[in-house]
Short mmCIF file of N, CA and C in Angstrom, two decimals:
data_model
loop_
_atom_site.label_atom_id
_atom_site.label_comp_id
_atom_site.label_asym_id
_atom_site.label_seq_id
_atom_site.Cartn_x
_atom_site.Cartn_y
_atom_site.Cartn_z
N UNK A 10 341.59 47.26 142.12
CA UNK A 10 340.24 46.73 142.23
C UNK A 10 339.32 47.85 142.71
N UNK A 11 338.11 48.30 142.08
CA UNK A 11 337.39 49.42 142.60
C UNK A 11 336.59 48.76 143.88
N UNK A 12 336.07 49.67 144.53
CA UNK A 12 335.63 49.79 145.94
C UNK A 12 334.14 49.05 145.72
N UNK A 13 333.48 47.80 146.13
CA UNK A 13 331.80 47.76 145.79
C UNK A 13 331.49 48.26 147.25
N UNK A 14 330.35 48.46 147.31
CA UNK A 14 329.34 49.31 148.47
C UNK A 14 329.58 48.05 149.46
N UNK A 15 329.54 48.50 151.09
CA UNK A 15 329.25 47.20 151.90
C UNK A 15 327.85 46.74 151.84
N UNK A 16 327.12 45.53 152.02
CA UNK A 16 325.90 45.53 152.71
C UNK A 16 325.08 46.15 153.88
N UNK A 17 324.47 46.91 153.73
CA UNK A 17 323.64 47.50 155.07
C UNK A 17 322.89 46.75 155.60
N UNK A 18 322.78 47.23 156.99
CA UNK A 18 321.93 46.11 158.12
C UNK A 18 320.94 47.30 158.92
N UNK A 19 320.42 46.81 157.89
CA UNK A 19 318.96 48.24 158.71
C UNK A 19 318.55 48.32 159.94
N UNK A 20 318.96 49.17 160.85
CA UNK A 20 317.99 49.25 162.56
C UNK A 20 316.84 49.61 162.62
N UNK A 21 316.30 48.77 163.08
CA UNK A 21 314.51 49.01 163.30
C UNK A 21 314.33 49.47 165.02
N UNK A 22 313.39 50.87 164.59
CA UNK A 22 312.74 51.11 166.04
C UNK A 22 311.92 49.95 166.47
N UNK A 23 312.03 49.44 167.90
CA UNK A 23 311.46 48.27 168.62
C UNK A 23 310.04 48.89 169.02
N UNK A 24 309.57 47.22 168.82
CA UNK A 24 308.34 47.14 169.24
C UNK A 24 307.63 46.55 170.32
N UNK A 25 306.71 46.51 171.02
CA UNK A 25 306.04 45.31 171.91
C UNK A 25 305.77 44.71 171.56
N UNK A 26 306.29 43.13 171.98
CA UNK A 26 305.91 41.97 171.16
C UNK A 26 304.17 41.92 171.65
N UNK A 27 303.87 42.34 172.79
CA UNK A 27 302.55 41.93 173.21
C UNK A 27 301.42 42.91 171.73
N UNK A 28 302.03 43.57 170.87
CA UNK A 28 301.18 44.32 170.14
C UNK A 28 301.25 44.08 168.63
N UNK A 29 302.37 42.97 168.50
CA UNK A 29 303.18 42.56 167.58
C UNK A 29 301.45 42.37 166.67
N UNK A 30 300.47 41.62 166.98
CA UNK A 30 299.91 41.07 166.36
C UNK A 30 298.19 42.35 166.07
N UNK A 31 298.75 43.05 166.94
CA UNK A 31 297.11 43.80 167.06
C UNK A 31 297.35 45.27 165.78
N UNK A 32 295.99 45.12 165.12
CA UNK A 32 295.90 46.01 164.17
C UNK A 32 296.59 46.96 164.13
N UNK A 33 296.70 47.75 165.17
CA UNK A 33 297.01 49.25 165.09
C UNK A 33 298.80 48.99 164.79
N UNK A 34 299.31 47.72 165.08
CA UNK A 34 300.87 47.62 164.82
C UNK A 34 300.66 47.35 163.12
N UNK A 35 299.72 46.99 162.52
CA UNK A 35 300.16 47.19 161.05
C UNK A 35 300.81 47.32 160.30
N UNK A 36 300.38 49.42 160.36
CA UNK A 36 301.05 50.08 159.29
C UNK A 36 302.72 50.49 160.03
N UNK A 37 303.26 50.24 161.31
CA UNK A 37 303.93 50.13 161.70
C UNK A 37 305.09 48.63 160.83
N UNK A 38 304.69 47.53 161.11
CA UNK A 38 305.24 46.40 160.68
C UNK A 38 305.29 46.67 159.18
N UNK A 39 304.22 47.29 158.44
CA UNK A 39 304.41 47.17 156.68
C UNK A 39 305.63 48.30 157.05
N UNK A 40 305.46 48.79 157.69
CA UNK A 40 306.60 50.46 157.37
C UNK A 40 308.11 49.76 157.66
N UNK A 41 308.01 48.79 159.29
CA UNK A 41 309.23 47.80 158.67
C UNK A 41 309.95 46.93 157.68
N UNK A 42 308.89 46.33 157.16
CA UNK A 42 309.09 45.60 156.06
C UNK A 42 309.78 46.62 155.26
N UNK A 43 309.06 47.44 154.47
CA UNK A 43 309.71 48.07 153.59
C UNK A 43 310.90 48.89 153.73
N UNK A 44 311.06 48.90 154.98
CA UNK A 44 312.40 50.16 155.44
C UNK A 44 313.78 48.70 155.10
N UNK A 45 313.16 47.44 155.93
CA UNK A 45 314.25 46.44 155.65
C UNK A 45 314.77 45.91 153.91
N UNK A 46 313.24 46.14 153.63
CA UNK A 46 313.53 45.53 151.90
C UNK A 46 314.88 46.91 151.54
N UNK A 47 314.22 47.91 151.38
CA UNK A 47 314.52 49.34 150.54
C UNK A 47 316.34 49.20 151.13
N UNK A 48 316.43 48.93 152.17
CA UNK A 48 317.78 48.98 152.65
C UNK A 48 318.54 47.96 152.04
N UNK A 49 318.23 46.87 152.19
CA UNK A 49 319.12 45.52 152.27
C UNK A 49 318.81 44.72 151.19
N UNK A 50 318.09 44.99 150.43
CA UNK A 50 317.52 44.27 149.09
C UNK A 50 318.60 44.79 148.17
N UNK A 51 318.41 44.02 147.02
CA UNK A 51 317.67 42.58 147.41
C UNK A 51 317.86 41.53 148.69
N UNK A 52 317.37 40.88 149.28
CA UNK A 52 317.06 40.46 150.38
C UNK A 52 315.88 39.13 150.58
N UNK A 53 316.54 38.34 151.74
CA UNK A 53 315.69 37.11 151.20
C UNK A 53 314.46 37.62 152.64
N UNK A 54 313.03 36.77 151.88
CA UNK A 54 312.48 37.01 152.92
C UNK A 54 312.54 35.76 154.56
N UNK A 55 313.34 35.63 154.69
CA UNK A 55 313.52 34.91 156.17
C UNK A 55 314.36 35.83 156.36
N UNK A 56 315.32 36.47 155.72
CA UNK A 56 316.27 37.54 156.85
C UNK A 56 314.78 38.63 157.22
N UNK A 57 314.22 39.62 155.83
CA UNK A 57 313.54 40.31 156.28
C UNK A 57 312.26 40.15 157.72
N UNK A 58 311.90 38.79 157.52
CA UNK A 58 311.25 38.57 158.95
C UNK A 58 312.05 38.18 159.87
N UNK A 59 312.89 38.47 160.22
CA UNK A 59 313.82 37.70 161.45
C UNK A 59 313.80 39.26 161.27
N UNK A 60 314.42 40.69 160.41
CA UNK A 60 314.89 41.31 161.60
C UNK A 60 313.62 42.27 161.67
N UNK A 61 312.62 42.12 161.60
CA UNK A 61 311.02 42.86 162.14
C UNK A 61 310.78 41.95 163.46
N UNK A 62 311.25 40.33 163.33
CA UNK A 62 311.04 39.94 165.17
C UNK A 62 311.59 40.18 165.50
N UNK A 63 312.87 40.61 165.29
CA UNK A 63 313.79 41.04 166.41
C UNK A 63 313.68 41.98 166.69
N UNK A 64 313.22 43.14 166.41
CA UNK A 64 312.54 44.25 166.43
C UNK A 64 311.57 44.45 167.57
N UNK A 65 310.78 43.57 167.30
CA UNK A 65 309.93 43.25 168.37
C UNK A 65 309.92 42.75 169.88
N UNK A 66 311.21 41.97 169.75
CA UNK A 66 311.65 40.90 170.94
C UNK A 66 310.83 39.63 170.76
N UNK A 67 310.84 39.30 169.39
CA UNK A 67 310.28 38.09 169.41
C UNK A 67 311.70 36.97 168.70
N UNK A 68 311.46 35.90 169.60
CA UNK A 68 312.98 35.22 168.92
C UNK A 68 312.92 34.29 167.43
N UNK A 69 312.17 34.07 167.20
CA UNK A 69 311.85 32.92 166.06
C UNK A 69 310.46 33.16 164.98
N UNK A 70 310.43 32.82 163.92
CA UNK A 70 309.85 33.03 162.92
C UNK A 70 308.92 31.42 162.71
N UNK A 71 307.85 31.80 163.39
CA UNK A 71 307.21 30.51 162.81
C UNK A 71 305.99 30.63 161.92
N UNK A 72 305.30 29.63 162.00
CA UNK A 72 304.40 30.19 160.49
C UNK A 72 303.22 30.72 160.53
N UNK A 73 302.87 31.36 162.20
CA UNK A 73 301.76 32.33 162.52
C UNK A 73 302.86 33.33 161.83
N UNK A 74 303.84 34.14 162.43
CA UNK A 74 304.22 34.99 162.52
C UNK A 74 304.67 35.11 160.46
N UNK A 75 304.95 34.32 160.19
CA UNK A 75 305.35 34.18 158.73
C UNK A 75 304.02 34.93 157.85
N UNK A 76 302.75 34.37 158.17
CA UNK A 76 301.75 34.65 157.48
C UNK A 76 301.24 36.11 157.92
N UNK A 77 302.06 36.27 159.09
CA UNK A 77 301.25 37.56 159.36
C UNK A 77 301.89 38.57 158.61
N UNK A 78 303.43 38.33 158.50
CA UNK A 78 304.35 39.54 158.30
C UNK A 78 303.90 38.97 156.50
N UNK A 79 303.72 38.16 156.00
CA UNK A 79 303.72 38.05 154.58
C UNK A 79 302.18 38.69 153.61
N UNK A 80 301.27 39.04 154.44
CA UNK A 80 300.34 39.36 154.24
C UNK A 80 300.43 41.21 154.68
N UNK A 81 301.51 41.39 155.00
CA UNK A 81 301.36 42.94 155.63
C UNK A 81 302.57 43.73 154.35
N UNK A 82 303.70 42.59 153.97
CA UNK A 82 304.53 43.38 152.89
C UNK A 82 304.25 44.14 151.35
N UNK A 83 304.40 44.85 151.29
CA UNK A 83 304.31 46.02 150.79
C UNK A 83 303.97 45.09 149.56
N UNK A 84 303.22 45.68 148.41
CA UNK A 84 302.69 44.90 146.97
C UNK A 84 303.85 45.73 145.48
N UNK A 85 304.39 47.07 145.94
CA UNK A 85 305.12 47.56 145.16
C UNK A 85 306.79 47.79 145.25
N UNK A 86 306.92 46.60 145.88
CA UNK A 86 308.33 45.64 146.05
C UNK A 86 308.31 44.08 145.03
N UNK A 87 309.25 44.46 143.27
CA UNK A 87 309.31 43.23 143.18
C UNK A 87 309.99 41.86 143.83
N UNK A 88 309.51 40.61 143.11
CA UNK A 88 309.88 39.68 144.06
C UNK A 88 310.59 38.37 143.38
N UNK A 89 311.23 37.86 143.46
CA UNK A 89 311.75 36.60 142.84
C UNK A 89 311.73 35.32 143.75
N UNK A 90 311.82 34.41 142.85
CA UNK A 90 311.91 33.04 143.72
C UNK A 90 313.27 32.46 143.41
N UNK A 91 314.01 31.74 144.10
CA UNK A 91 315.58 31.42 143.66
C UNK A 91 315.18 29.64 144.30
N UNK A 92 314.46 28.57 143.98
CA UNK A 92 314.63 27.17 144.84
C UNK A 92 313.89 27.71 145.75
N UNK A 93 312.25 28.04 145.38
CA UNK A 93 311.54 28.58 147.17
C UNK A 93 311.89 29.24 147.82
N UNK A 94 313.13 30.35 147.93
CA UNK A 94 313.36 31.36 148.69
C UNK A 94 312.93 32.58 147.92
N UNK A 95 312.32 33.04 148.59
CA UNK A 95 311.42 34.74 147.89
C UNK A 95 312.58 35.93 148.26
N UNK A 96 312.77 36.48 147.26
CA UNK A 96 313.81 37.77 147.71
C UNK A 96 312.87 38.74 147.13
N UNK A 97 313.04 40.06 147.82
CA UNK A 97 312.57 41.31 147.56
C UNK A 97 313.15 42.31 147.09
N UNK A 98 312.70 43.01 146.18
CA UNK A 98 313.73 44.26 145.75
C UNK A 98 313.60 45.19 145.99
N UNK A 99 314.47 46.70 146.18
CA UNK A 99 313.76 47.51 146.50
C UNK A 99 313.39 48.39 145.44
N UNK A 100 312.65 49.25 145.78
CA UNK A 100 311.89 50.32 144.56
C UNK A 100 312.73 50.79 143.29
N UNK A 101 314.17 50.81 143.53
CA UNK A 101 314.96 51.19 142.23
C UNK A 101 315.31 50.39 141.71
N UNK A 102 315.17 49.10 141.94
CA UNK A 102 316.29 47.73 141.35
C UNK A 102 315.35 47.07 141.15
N UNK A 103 315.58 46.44 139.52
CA UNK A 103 315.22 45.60 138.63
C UNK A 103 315.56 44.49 138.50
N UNK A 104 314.97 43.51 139.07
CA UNK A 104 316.16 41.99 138.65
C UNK A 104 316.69 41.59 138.09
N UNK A 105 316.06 42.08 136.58
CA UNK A 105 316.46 41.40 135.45
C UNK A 105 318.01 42.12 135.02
N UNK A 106 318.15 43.25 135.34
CA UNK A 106 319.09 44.57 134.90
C UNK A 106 320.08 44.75 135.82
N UNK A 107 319.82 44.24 137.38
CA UNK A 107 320.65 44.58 138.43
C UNK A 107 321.90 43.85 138.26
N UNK A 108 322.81 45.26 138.38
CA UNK A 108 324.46 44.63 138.41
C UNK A 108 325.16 44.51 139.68
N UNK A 109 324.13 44.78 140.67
CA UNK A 109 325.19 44.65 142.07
C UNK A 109 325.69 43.95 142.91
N UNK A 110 326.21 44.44 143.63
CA UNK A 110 327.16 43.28 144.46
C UNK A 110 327.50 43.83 145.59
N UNK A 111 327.51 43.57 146.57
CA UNK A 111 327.70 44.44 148.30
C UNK A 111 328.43 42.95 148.89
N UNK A 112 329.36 43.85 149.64
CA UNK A 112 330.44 43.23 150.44
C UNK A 112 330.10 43.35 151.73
N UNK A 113 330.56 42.43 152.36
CA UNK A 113 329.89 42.58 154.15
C UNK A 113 330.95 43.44 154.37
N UNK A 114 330.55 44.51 155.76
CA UNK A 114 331.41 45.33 156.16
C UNK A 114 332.02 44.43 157.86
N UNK A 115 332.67 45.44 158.79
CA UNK A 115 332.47 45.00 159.71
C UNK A 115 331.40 44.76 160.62
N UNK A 116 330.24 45.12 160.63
CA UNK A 116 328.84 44.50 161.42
C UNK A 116 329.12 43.18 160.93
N UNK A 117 329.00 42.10 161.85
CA UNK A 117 328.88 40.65 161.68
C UNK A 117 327.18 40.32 161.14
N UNK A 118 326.26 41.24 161.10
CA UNK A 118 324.98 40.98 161.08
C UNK A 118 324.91 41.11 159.33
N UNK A 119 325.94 41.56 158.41
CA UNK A 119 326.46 42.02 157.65
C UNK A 119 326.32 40.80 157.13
N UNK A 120 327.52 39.66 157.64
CA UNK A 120 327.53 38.50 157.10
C UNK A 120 326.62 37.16 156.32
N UNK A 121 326.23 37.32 155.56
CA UNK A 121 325.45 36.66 154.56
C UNK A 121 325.80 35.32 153.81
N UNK A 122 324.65 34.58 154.51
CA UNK A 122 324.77 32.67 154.23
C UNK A 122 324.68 32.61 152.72
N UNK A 123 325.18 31.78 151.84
CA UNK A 123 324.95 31.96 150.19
C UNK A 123 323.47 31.95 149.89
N UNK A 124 322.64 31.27 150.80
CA UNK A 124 321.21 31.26 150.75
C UNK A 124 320.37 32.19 150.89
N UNK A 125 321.41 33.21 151.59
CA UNK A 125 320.44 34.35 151.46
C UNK A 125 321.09 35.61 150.78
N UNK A 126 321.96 35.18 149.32
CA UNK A 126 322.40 35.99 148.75
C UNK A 126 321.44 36.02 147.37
N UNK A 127 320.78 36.72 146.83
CA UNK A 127 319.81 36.43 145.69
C UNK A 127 320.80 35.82 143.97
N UNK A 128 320.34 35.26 143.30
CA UNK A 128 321.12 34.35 142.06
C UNK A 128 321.89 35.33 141.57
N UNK A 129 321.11 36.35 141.43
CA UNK A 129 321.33 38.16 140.70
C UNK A 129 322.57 38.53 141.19
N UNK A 130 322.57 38.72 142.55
CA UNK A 130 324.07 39.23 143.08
C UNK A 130 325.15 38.17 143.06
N UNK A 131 324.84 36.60 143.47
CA UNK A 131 325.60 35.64 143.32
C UNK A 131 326.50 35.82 141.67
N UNK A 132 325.68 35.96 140.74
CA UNK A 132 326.17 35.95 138.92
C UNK A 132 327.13 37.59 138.80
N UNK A 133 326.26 38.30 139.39
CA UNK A 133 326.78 39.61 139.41
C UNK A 133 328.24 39.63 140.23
N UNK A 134 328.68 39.15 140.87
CA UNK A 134 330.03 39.13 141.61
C UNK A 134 330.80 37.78 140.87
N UNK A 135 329.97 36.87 140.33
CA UNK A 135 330.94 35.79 139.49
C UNK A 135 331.49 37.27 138.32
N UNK A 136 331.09 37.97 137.61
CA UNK A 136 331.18 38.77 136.82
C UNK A 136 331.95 39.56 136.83
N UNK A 137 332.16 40.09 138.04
CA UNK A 137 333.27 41.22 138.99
C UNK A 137 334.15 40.62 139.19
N UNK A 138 333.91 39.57 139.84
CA UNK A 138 335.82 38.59 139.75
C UNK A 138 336.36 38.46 138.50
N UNK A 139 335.55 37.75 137.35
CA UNK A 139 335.98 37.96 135.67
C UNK A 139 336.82 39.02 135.48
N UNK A 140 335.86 39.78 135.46
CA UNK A 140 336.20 41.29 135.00
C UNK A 140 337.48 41.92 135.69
N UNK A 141 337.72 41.37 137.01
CA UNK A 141 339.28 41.72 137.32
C UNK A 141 340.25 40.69 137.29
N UNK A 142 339.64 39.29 137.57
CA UNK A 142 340.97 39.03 137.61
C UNK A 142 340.89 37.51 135.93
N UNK A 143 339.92 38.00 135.22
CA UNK A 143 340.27 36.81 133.73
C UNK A 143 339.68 35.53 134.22
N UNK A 144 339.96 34.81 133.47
CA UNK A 144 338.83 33.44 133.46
C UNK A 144 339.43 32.51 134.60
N UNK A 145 338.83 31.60 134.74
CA UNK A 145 339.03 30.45 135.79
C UNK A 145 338.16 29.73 135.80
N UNK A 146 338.67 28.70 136.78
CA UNK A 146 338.04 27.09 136.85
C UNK A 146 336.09 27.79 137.11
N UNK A 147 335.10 26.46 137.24
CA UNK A 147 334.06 26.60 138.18
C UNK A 147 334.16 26.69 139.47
N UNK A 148 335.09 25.84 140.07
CA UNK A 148 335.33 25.78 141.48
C UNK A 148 336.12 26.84 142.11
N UNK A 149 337.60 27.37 141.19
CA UNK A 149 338.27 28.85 141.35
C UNK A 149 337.38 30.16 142.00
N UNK A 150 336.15 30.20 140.99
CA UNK A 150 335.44 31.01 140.95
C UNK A 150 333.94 30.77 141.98
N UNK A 151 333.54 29.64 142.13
CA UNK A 151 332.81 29.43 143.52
C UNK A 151 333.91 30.23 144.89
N UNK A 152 335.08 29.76 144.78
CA UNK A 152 335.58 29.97 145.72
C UNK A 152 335.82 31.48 146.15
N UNK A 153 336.48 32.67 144.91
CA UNK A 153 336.81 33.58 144.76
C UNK A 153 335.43 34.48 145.03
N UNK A 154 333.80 33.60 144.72
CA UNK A 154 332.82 34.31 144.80
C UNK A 154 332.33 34.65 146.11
N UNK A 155 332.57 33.29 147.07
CA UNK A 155 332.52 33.52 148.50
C UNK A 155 333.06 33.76 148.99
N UNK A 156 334.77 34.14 149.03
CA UNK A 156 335.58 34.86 149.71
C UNK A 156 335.28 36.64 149.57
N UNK A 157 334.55 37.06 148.45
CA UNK A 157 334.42 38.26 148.02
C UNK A 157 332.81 38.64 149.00
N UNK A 158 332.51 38.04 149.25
CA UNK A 158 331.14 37.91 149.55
C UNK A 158 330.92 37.75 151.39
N UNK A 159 332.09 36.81 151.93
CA UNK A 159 332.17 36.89 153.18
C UNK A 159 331.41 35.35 153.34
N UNK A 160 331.20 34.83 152.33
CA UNK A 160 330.95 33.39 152.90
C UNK A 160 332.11 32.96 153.52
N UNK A 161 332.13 32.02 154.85
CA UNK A 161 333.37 31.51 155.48
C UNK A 161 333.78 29.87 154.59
N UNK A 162 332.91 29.56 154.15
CA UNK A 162 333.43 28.17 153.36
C UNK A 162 332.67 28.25 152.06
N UNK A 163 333.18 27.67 151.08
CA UNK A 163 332.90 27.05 149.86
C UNK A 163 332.32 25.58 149.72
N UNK A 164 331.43 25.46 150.65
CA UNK A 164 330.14 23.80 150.12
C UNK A 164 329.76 23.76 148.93
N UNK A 165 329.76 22.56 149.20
CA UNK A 165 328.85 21.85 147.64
C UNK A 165 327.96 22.46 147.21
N UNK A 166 327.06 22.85 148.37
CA UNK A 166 325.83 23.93 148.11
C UNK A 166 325.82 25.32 147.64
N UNK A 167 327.22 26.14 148.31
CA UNK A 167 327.60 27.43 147.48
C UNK A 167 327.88 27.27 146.36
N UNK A 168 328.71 25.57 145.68
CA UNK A 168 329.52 25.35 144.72
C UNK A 168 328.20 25.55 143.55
N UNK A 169 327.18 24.97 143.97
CA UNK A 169 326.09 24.48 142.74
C UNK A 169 325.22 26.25 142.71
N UNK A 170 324.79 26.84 143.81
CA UNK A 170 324.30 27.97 143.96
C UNK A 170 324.97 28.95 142.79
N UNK A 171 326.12 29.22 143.01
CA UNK A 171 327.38 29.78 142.19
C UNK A 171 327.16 29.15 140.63
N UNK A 172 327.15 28.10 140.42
CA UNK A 172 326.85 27.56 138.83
C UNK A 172 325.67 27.77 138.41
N UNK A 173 324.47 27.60 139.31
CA UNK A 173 323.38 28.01 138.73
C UNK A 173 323.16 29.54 138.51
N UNK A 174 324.29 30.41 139.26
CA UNK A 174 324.01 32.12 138.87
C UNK A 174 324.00 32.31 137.84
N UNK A 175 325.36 31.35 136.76
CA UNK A 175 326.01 31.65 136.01
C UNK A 175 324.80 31.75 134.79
N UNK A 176 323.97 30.31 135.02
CA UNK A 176 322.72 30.40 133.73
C UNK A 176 321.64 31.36 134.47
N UNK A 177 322.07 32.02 135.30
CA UNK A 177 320.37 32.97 135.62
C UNK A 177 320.59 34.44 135.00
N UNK A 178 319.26 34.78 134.73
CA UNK A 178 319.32 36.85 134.64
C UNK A 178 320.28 36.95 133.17
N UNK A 179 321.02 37.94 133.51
CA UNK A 179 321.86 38.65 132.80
C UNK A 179 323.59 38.24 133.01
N UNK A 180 323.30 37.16 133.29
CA UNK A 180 324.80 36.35 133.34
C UNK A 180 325.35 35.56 132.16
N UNK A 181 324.58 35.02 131.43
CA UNK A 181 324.77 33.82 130.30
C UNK A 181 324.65 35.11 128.89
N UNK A 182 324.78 36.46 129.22
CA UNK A 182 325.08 37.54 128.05
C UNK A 182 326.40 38.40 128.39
N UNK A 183 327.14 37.44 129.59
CA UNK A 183 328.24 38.53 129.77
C UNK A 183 329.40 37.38 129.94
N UNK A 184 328.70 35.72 130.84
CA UNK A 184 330.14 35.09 130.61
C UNK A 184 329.40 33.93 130.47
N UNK A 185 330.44 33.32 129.98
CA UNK A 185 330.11 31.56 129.56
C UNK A 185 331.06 30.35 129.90
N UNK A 186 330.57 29.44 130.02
CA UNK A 186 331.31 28.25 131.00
C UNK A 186 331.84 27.33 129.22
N UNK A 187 333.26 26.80 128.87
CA UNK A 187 333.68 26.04 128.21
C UNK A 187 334.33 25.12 128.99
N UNK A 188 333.95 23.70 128.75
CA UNK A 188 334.98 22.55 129.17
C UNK A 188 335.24 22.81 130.57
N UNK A 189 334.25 23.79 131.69
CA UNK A 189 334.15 23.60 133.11
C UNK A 189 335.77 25.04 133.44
N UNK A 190 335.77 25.60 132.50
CA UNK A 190 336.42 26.89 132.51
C UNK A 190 335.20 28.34 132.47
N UNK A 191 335.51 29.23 133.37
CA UNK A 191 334.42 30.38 133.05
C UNK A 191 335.22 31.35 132.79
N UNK A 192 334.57 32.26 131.59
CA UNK A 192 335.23 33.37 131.28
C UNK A 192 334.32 34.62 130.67
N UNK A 193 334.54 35.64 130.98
CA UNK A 193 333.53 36.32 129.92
C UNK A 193 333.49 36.63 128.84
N UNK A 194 332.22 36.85 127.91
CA UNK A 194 332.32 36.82 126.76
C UNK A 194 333.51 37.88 126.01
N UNK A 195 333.77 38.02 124.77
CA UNK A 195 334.33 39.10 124.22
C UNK A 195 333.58 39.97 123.76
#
């Protein structure tokens, strides 16, 4: 099985929360944003604002702080929607084209909820399991997708997340679901 890249967990220089909000922290906060996208992107945006507050010493993301940090992110980061969650990409990666897939390493901060894995990488690792180990069930392959991935369980919710990868992007030109079997094309 070849080696995929781990996920990176970008460290941000800290800030004063007391300045969190005043102009001159700005171009500071856009410079976070984008250091978190460029790293960890694709990337959903509730991780990317959780780790600019934490950055800050602020504990929670509410929807002052939402509008502030969403109005400061960078405009030449594309963006997708997956079910209302906005993910960001970074400057080299294309959504439509992206084949990747990142494995959590040991940082636990590493560890990634299926919700905040974008459809793209979800289809892209259904693809990588194919590709090594041959076809299997829907559920085989929910399962095989979050064990590869570092999800700790397989829910209903990873189960359907995982099926809907399969029709997103550049997935439904590489494998296809028969009679609730997935395999990739020839």
């Amino acid at each position: 099985m070849s080696q995929l890249p781990e996920y990176e967990v970008v460290c941000l220089d800290k800030g004063n929360p007391d300045l969190f909000y005043e102009s001159r922290s700005m171009s500071t906060l856009a410079g976070q944003l984008a250091q978190v996208i460029q790293t960890e992107g694709p990337v959903s945006q509730a991780v990317v604002f959780k780790r600019v507050t934490r950055a800050w010493g602020l504990s929670r993301v509410g929807i002052r702080i939402e509008a502030h940090l969403s109005a400061l992110v960078p405009r030449n980061f594309a963006r997708t929607n997956d079910v209302g969650t906005t993910f960001y990409w970074p400057e080299h990666a294309n959504p439509s084209t992206w084949e990747g897939v990142r494995v959590p390493g040991i940082d636990t901060e590493a560890r990634r909820s299926i919700d905040e894995i974008a459809l793209e990488e979800l289809g892209n690792a259904a693809v990588y399991i194919l590709a090594q180990h041959g076809g299997t069930s829907r559920d085989g392959l929910a399962k095989a997708v979050c064990r590869l991935l570092g999800v700790t369980r397989t829910t209903a919710e990873a189960g359907a997340r995982i099926s809907q990868a399969l029709t997103h992007g550049r997935v439904p030109s590489v494998a296809v679901v028969v009679d609730g079997s997935v395999h990739l094309r020839k």
